[in-house]
Structures are given as C-alpha cells and as structure tokens.
Tab-separated table of C-alpha atoms and ligand atoms in Angstrom:
chain	number	residue	atom	x	y	z
A	99	MET	CA	49.890	-15.777	10.516
A	100	LYS	CA	49.304	-18.880	10.148
A	101	LEU	CA	50.896	-20.434	6.961
A	102	ILE	CA	51.826	-23.351	4.914
A	103	PHE	CA	54.715	-23.903	2.742
A	104	LEU	CA	53.577	-26.315	0.288
A	105	GLY	CA	55.790	-27.270	-2.711
A	106	PRO	CA	58.451	-30.623	-4.534
A	107	PRO	CA	61.231	-31.314	-2.098
A	108	GLY	CA	63.805	-28.852	-2.950
A	109	ALA	CA	62.008	-25.999	-3.699
A	110	GLY	CA	63.294	-24.135	-0.892
A	111	LYS	CA	60.418	-24.407	1.074
A	112	GLY	CA	63.191	-24.718	4.424
A	113	THR	CA	65.752	-21.488	2.910
A	114	LEU	CA	62.316	-19.239	2.613
A	115	ALA	CA	61.094	-20.193	6.193
A	116	ALA	CA	64.364	-19.458	7.544
A	117	LYS	CA	63.841	-16.087	6.436
A	118	ALA	CA	60.544	-16.251	7.057
A	119	VAL	CA	60.316	-16.385	10.640
A	120	ASP	CA	62.491	-13.267	11.430
A	121	ILE	CA	59.928	-10.880	9.328
A	122	LEU	CA	56.933	-12.873	10.759
A	123	ASN	CA	58.174	-13.316	14.133
A	124	VAL	CA	56.234	-17.353	13.746
A	125	PRO	CA	58.178	-20.616	14.445
A	126	HIS	CA	59.495	-22.671	12.009
A	127	ILE	CA	57.525	-26.040	11.787
A	128	SER	CA	59.381	-28.021	9.817
A	129	THR	CA	58.103	-32.025	10.247
A	130	GLY	CA	61.211	-33.055	8.182
A	131	ASN	CA	63.269	-31.604	10.127
A	132	ILE	CA	61.546	-33.105	13.449
A	133	PHE	CA	61.937	-36.693	12.081
A	134	ARG	CA	65.439	-35.990	11.264
A	135	ALA	CA	66.038	-34.704	14.647
A	136	ALA	CA	64.403	-37.886	16.510
A	137	ILE	CA	66.528	-39.795	14.038
A	138	ALA	CA	69.646	-38.042	15.213
A	139	ALA	CA	68.605	-38.875	18.796
A	140	ALA	CA	67.835	-42.130	18.067
A	141	SER	CA	64.777	-42.104	19.454
A	142	PRO	CA	61.846	-45.222	18.389
A	143	LEU	CA	59.903	-42.258	16.270
A	144	GLY	CA	63.949	-42.305	14.947
A	145	LEU	CA	64.385	-45.588	14.068
A	146	LYS	CA	60.929	-46.669	12.970
A	147	VAL	CA	61.437	-43.090	10.802
A	148	LYS	CA	65.296	-43.728	9.698
A	149	SER	CA	64.318	-46.277	6.443
A	150	ILE	CA	61.066	-44.664	5.147
A	151	LEU	CA	63.072	-41.027	5.164
A	152	ASP	CA	66.050	-42.410	3.516
A	153	SER	CA	63.941	-44.014	0.837
A	154	GLY	CA	62.228	-40.660	-0.283
A	155	ALA	CA	58.732	-42.027	1.103
A	156	LEU	CA	56.647	-40.419	3.436
A	157	VAL	CA	55.991	-41.423	7.106
A	158	ASP	CA	52.389	-42.810	7.751
A	159	ASP	CA	49.379	-40.071	8.167
A	160	ASP	CA	48.572	-41.003	11.646
A	161	THR	CA	51.659	-40.587	12.581
A	162	THR	CA	52.740	-37.506	11.701
A	163	ILE	CA	49.301	-35.792	12.335
A	164	GLY	CA	49.902	-36.582	15.317
A	165	LEU	CA	53.087	-35.185	15.822
A	166	VAL	CA	51.770	-31.398	14.217
A	167	ARG	CA	48.821	-31.333	16.188
A	168	GLU	CA	51.152	-31.905	19.705
A	169	ARG	CA	53.530	-28.807	18.595
A	170	LEU	CA	50.689	-26.694	17.381
A	171	ALA	CA	49.729	-27.224	20.872
A	172	GLU	CA	52.332	-25.239	22.218
A	173	THR	CA	52.166	-22.002	23.239
A	174	ASP	CA	54.228	-20.330	20.656
A	175	THR	CA	51.968	-21.203	18.025
A	176	GLN	CA	49.564	-19.140	19.007
A	177	LYS	CA	50.093	-15.859	17.061
A	178	GLY	CA	51.599	-17.871	14.178
A	179	TYR	CA	52.833	-20.268	12.484
A	180	ILE	CA	55.057	-21.397	9.320
A	181	LEU	CA	53.843	-25.630	8.213
A	182	ASP	CA	56.945	-26.129	6.070
A	183	GLY	CA	56.320	-29.698	4.850
A	184	PHE	CA	52.877	-30.234	6.377
A	185	PRO	CA	50.461	-31.188	4.650
A	186	ARG	CA	51.719	-33.785	2.231
A	187	THR	CA	48.432	-35.405	1.726
A	188	ILE	CA	44.667	-34.863	1.446
A	189	PRO	CA	43.761	-36.967	5.103
A	190	GLN	CA	46.653	-34.635	6.856
A	191	ALA	CA	45.436	-31.889	5.524
A	192	GLU	CA	41.929	-32.443	6.451
A	193	ALA	CA	42.839	-33.614	9.281
A	194	LEU	CA	44.879	-29.705	10.093
A	195	SER	CA	41.796	-27.935	9.392
A	196	GLU	CA	40.348	-30.054	12.529
A	197	PHE	CA	42.831	-28.143	14.471
A	198	SER	CA	44.093	-25.044	13.043
A	199	GLN	CA	43.084	-23.313	10.328
A	200	VAL	CA	45.419	-21.340	8.117
A	201	ASP	CA	45.806	-17.756	6.819
A	202	LYS	CA	47.628	-18.880	3.511
A	203	VAL	CA	49.169	-21.331	1.239
A	204	VAL	CA	52.135	-20.782	-0.227
A	205	ASN	CA	52.998	-23.090	-3.356
A	206	PHE	CA	56.585	-22.626	-4.268
A	207	ASP	CA	56.642	-23.173	-8.386
A	208	ILE	CA	59.814	-24.361	-10.559
A	209	PRO	CA	60.591	-27.211	-12.737
A	210	ASP	CA	62.138	-30.678	-11.843
A	211	THR	CA	64.867	-29.611	-13.329
A	212	ALA	CA	65.828	-26.576	-10.771
A	213	VAL	CA	64.746	-28.884	-8.154
A	214	VAL	CA	67.145	-31.955	-8.597
A	215	GLU	CA	69.768	-28.784	-8.947
A	216	ARG	CA	69.517	-27.870	-5.805
A	217	LEU	CA	69.073	-31.747	-3.955
A	218	GLY	CA	72.281	-32.749	-5.377
A	219	GLY	CA	74.238	-29.882	-4.265
A	220	ARG	CA	72.738	-29.191	-0.734
A	221	ARG	CA	74.800	-29.656	1.799
A	222	THR	CA	73.105	-29.674	5.796
A	223	CYS	CA	73.844	-28.995	8.975
A	224	ARG	CA	74.393	-32.243	11.598
A	225	LYS	CA	74.017	-29.541	14.291
A	226	CYS	CA	71.583	-26.917	13.582
A	227	GLY	CA	69.989	-28.601	10.396
A	228	ALA	CA	70.641	-25.390	8.250
A	229	ASN	CA	70.798	-25.876	4.436
A	230	PHE	CA	73.981	-25.557	2.648
A	231	HIS	CA	74.732	-25.633	-1.352
A	232	ILE	CA	77.561	-26.300	-2.573
A	233	HIS	CA	76.931	-23.348	-5.449
A	234	PHE	CA	74.233	-21.554	-5.013
A	235	GLY	CA	74.859	-20.648	-0.609
A	236	LYS	CA	78.376	-21.985	-0.191
A	237	PRO	CA	79.396	-21.525	4.027
A	238	LYS	CA	82.403	-19.688	4.433
A	239	LYS	CA	84.272	-22.070	5.662
A	240	GLU	CA	83.864	-25.803	3.909
A	241	ASN	CA	81.676	-28.304	5.536
A	242	VAL	CA	81.361	-26.187	8.170
A	243	CYS	CA	77.826	-24.456	9.238
A	244	ASP	CA	77.795	-20.644	9.257
A	245	HIS	CA	75.662	-20.462	12.132
A	246	CYS	CA	77.182	-23.104	14.829
A	247	GLU	CA	80.157	-24.692	12.941
A	248	GLY	CA	78.605	-27.890	12.406
A	249	GLU	CA	79.378	-29.987	10.482
A	250	LEU	CA	77.565	-30.171	6.804
A	251	TYR	CA	77.037	-33.517	5.107
A	252	THR	CA	74.442	-34.591	2.195
A	253	ARG	CA	71.086	-36.078	3.164
A	254	ASP	CA	70.366	-39.553	2.327
A	255	ASP	CA	67.006	-38.851	0.478
A	256	ASP	CA	69.430	-36.120	-1.618
A	257	LYS	CA	71.191	-39.431	-3.415
A	258	GLU	CA	69.708	-39.875	-7.005
A	259	GLU	CA	66.947	-42.666	-6.943
A	260	ALA	CA	65.532	-41.075	-3.039
A	261	ILE	CA	65.321	-37.244	-5.361
A	262	LYS	CA	63.181	-39.508	-8.354
A	263	LYS	CA	61.135	-41.663	-5.604
A	264	ARG	CA	60.589	-37.723	-3.896
A	265	LEU	CA	59.527	-35.993	-6.775
A	266	GLU	CA	57.314	-39.673	-7.072
A	267	VAL	CA	55.762	-39.278	-4.240
A	268	TYR	CA	56.002	-35.589	-4.449
A	269	ARG	CA	53.369	-35.925	-7.242
A	270	GLU	CA	51.064	-38.534	-7.015
A	271	GLN	CA	50.292	-37.358	-3.330
A	272	THR	CA	51.167	-33.620	-2.819
A	273	ALA	CA	50.607	-31.970	-5.314
A	274	PRO	CA	46.495	-32.687	-5.201
A	275	LEU	CA	47.040	-30.121	-2.384
A	276	ILE	CA	47.170	-27.181	-4.904
A	277	ASP	CA	43.468	-27.735	-5.758
A	278	HIS	CA	42.454	-28.575	-3.142
A	279	TYR	CA	43.313	-25.133	-0.997
A	280	ARG	CA	42.346	-23.282	-4.351
A	281	LYS	CA	39.797	-23.994	-3.683
A	282	LYS	CA	39.312	-23.182	-0.637
A	283	ASP	CA	41.239	-19.708	-1.448
A	284	LEU	CA	43.810	-20.011	0.207
A	285	LEU	CA	46.668	-20.289	-2.287
A	286	VAL	CA	49.048	-17.915	-3.299
A	287	ASP	CA	51.822	-18.923	-6.150
A	288	ILE	CA	54.737	-17.642	-5.701
A	289	ASP	CA	58.070	-18.007	-8.402
A	290	ALA	CA	60.359	-20.116	-6.690
A	291	THR	CA	63.368	-20.330	-8.832
A	292	PRO	CA	65.768	-17.466	-8.570
A	293	LYS	CA	67.735	-16.837	-6.347
A	294	VAL	CA	66.982	-16.611	-2.652
A	295	ASP	CA	66.758	-12.545	-2.275
A	296	GLU	CA	64.805	-12.671	-5.350
A	297	VAL	CA	62.209	-15.527	-3.725
A	298	VAL	CA	62.021	-13.749	-0.210
A	299	GLU	CA	61.074	-10.002	-1.962
A	300	ASN	CA	58.226	-12.617	-4.336
A	301	PHE	CA	57.229	-13.662	-0.831
A	302	LYS	CA	57.169	-10.317	0.718
A	303	LYS	CA	55.066	-9.153	-1.904
A	304	SER	CA	52.084	-12.211	-1.965
A	305	MET	CA	51.735	-11.436	1.563
A	306	GLY	CA	51.236	-7.742	1.547
B	282	AP5	P1	61.227	-32.865	3.899
B	282	AP5	O1	62.625	-32.033	5.387
B	282	AP5	O2	60.354	-31.801	4.833
B	282	AP5	O3	62.149	-32.679	2.772
B	282	AP5	P2	61.156	-31.752	1.420
B	282	AP5	O4	60.406	-31.278	1.490
B	282	AP5	O5	61.426	-32.989	-0.224
B	282	AP5	O6	62.143	-30.790	1.311
B	282	AP5	P3	63.540	-30.076	0.895
B	282	AP5	O7	63.876	-30.119	2.573
B	282	AP5	O8	64.329	-31.472	1.325
B	282	AP5	O9	63.315	-28.589	0.585
B	282	AP5	P4	63.587	-27.417	0.557
B	282	AP5	O10	62.415	-27.259	0.063
B	282	AP5	O11	63.318	-27.555	1.882
B	282	AP5	O12	65.015	-27.114	-0.574
B	282	AP5	P5	65.981	-26.190	1.307
B	282	AP5	O13	65.510	-24.866	1.327
B	282	AP5	O14	66.828	-27.024	2.067
B	282	AP5	O15	60.828	-34.275	4.408
B	282	AP5	C1	62.313	-34.884	4.336
B	282	AP5	C2	61.699	-36.493	4.246
B	282	AP5	O16	60.685	-36.990	5.769
B	282	AP5	C3	60.140	-36.560	3.726
B	282	AP5	O17	60.388	-37.641	2.519
B	282	AP5	C4	59.208	-38.172	4.308
B	282	AP5	O18	59.449	-38.809	3.802
B	282	AP5	C5	59.606	-37.046	6.321
B	282	AP5	N1	57.838	-35.935	6.035
B	282	AP5	C6	57.858	-34.671	5.948
B	282	AP5	N2	56.818	-33.964	6.253
B	282	AP5	C7	56.255	-35.343	5.931
B	282	AP5	C8	54.729	-35.430	6.167
B	282	AP5	N3	54.147	-34.230	6.375
B	282	AP5	N4	53.912	-36.380	5.384
B	282	AP5	C9	54.873	-37.567	5.805
B	282	AP5	N5	56.260	-37.673	5.400
B	282	AP5	C10	56.765	-36.427	5.716
B	282	AP5	O19	66.671	-25.918	-0.736
B	282	AP5	C11	67.069	-26.819	-1.348
B	282	AP5	C12	68.724	-26.600	-1.997
B	282	AP5	O20	68.490	-25.430	-2.351
B	282	AP5	C13	69.736	-25.866	-0.666
B	282	AP5	O21	70.742	-26.213	-0.891
B	282	AP5	C14	69.178	-24.911	-0.590
B	282	AP5	O22	70.517	-23.969	-0.597
B	282	AP5	C15	69.163	-24.106	-2.142
B	282	AP5	N6	68.339	-23.184	-2.960
B	282	AP5	C16	67.060	-22.428	-2.107
B	282	AP5	N7	67.022	-21.868	-2.454
B	282	AP5	C17	67.677	-21.187	-3.526
B	282	AP5	C18	67.651	-20.690	-4.636
B	282	AP5	N8	66.394	-19.508	-4.927
B	282	AP5	N9	67.789	-20.355	-5.374
B	282	AP5	C19	69.120	-21.207	-5.334
B	282	AP5	N10	69.151	-22.255	-4.343
B	282	AP5	C20	68.256	-22.636	-3.624
C-alpha cells in the first residue's frame, strides 16, 4: 500500500505513521525527519535547511523532490510506503506522480486550535525522533524517550511564531492538495481530533 499522509502541522501524521508501519509493514518516510537528521549531522543539506525549518517555511521543491525520488528508489519501498509530509506543494505532487503512483491520500481533518495545543506541548526525542506530549502522550520518565532513552526537546519550529508561520504556509501551499487529490479520487478523510487509539481505529476503517 502506497500512502500519503496529508494534513496541517501537528495533526498527528507522525504519531499515526509510527503505528501504521506495524499494521501495513511498510516504511515511514518523513521529509521532516530526513531534514532534522541532516541538521543533527551538520551535513551540507542540514546546514542549508536549518534556518528554513526553524522559521516554519518550506524547503525548495527541487531539493525536496530529489530527496524523495532517491528514497523511493530504495528496495524497501517496493511493496509500499507511508509518505509523511510530502508532497506539500502542487509541483511536488506533480513530480511524485512521475516516479510513483500512490494508492490513497489520507487527509487529517483537525481544527487550528487543536494543532496549536498539540504542537505547543510536543516533546521530540533527539536520538530517534519519537514524539511525546506533555499532556496527551507523556513519556514514562520525564524528558526521557521510552524507546531509546534519548533526551526529549522542544523543536525550534514548535515555538509560537513558527507555528503561526507553518499554519499560514499549510493554508497557502499545502491545503490545495486536498482538492487536487480529491479530483483524482484518491482522498480519504479521517477525523484526527480524537485520542490516538481512536484515530488508529478511524485509519484502519478507512483502509478497509
Ligand atoms: P514536518 O516534520 O513534516 O512537520 P509538520 O508537517 O509540520 O508535521 P509535524 O511533525 O509538526 O506534525 P505531525 O502531524 O507529524 O504531528 P505529530 O504526530 O508529531 O516538517 C518540518 C519542516 O520540514 C517543515 O516546516 C518544512 O520546513 C520542512 N519540510 C518537510 N517536508 C517538506 C516538504 N515536503 N517540502 C518542503 N519542506 C518540507 O503530533 C503532534 C503532537 O500531538 C505530538 O506531541 C503528539 O504526541 C500529539 N498527538 C498526536 N496525535 C494525537 C492525538 N490523537 N491526540 C492527542 N495528542 C496527539
């Protein structure tokens, strides 16, 4: 199954993807995680994109498309994948259709108020990238990752100004993808507002 997870920042795409990989047995490919790993490694890509991510703007299409094209050429994506955070613009969607055909696009439906609450309380593991929340998904030990014991931190783009900017960017550049994929009859809407377990059930139902 080849899936795109589409939705505003903080909608819960990464959280559901982490569960869905076990259900579908396909890799989770998050462009945001790829960029953050490059920043942590201080690679040329990381140095180029750090200030862009911190501000909440988008990395240019050519760089992002090139990364995903390379990643989807790897053998583990043959039977499927979950693309989380890509495509995010119409040119990215058009480019993707030239090198891979997706089966469904899962559209996370959630109001801005919930997004702000989720992003404001998110804590991310420096080592493995797992997400927690100070109210909705606490780690067993404060500031320590349940999976790898890495340190938890607040992403720079989870600060108030950057959240505002990311929501604007989402509305202007990413939300038009909803109609784009609806017209192609690929869109599946899921209510992303309930608790994680319920969202997982909504997802399973929507996948049949
Ligand atoms: P990216 O990492 O993709 O950020 P995003 O799309 O803004 O998504 P998030 O990771 O913020 O949110 P999410 O929906 O995964 O929510 P999560 O599951 O963590 O991208 C970062 C940046 O990289 C971009 O701004 C851009 O600069 C660049 N970039 C990436 N892709 C790009 C592209 N294609 N083109 C150009 N630039 C690109 O959940 C959020 C919080 O809520 C967590 O704390 C979680 O524990 C909690 N939570 C989750 N689900 C629930 C629930 N059901 N109930 C209660 N709490 C919940």
